[in-house]
Amino acid sequence: MHLVVNAVASTVDDSITVADVVQQLAGPDPRGVAVALNGDVVPRSRWADTRPSDGDHVEVLTAVQGG
């Protein structure tokens, strides 16, 4: 299956979930991470059961603290 993850085309397993994408990009500690699927925010409580479809766009955003 093909996804666009953070504006980069990727080939992934058909069974991938949003949680899997987050773990690949942000590691095992997803604090400060937000995810959008085709422009719609995916609540953290739905990451494990949300499966993107072929051609979907996933954005994984990490909050950065600064001053």
Short mmCIF file of C-alpha atoms in Angstrom, two decimals:
data_model
loop_
_atom_site.label_atom_id
_atom_site.label_comp_id
_atom_site.label_asym_id
_atom_site.label_seq_id
_atom_site.Cartn_x
_atom_site.Cartn_y
_atom_site.Cartn_z
CA MET A 1 0.00 0.00 0.00
CA HIS A 2 1.19 3.54 -0.72
CA LEU A 3 0.90 6.40 1.78
CA VAL A 4 2.21 9.92 1.84
CA VAL A 5 3.70 10.41 5.30
CA ASN A 6 4.83 13.93 6.16
CA ALA A 7 4.93 14.75 2.43
CA VAL A 8 7.11 11.71 1.59
CA ALA A 9 5.71 8.85 -0.49
CA SER A 10 6.06 5.53 1.34
CA THR A 11 5.21 1.90 0.70
CA VAL A 12 3.85 0.20 3.81
CA ASP A 13 2.21 -3.04 4.89
CA ASP A 14 -1.56 -3.14 4.31
CA SER A 15 -2.19 -3.83 8.00
CA ILE A 16 -0.42 -0.68 9.27
CA THR A 17 -2.22 1.51 11.79
CA VAL A 18 -1.76 5.16 12.66
CA ALA A 19 -0.11 3.96 15.90
CA ASP A 20 2.46 2.04 13.82
CA VAL A 21 3.25 5.12 11.75
CA VAL A 22 3.69 7.21 14.91
CA GLN A 23 6.01 4.61 16.45
CA GLN A 24 8.15 4.51 13.31
CA LEU A 25 8.52 8.30 13.27
CA ALA A 26 8.38 9.35 16.92
CA GLY A 27 9.59 6.24 18.71
CA PRO A 28 7.98 4.48 21.65
CA ASP A 29 7.13 7.68 23.59
CA PRO A 30 4.50 9.60 21.60
CA ARG A 31 4.05 12.47 24.07
CA GLY A 32 3.60 15.77 22.28
CA VAL A 33 2.60 14.08 19.01
CA ALA A 34 -0.51 14.83 16.95
CA VAL A 35 -1.67 12.98 13.84
CA ALA A 36 -3.85 14.00 10.91
CA LEU A 37 -5.19 11.57 8.32
CA ASN A 38 -6.16 13.33 5.09
CA GLY A 39 -6.34 16.61 7.00
CA ASP A 40 -8.53 15.32 9.85
CA VAL A 41 -7.08 15.01 13.34
CA VAL A 42 -7.03 11.43 14.65
CA PRO A 43 -7.58 11.33 18.43
CA ARG A 44 -4.86 9.41 20.28
CA SER A 45 -7.54 7.01 21.55
CA ARG A 46 -8.17 5.95 17.91
CA TRP A 47 -4.55 5.53 16.73
CA ALA A 48 -4.43 1.77 17.33
CA ASP A 49 -7.62 1.03 15.41
CA THR A 50 -7.31 3.58 12.58
CA ARG A 51 -5.97 2.05 9.38
CA PRO A 52 -5.07 4.34 6.49
CA SER A 53 -6.16 3.40 2.98
CA ASP A 54 -4.01 3.28 -0.13
CA GLY A 55 -3.09 6.80 -1.21
CA ASP A 56 -3.92 8.46 2.12
CA HIS A 57 -1.91 11.35 3.51
CA VAL A 58 -0.67 11.05 7.10
CA GLU A 59 0.89 13.97 8.94
CA VAL A 60 2.71 13.28 12.20
CA LEU A 61 3.49 16.48 14.08
CA THR A 62 5.66 16.81 17.16
CA ALA A 63 5.34 19.73 19.55
CA VAL A 64 8.59 21.58 20.18
CA GLN A 65 9.08 23.74 23.23
CA GLY A 66 10.95 26.93 22.79
CA GLY A 67 11.20 30.44 24.02
#
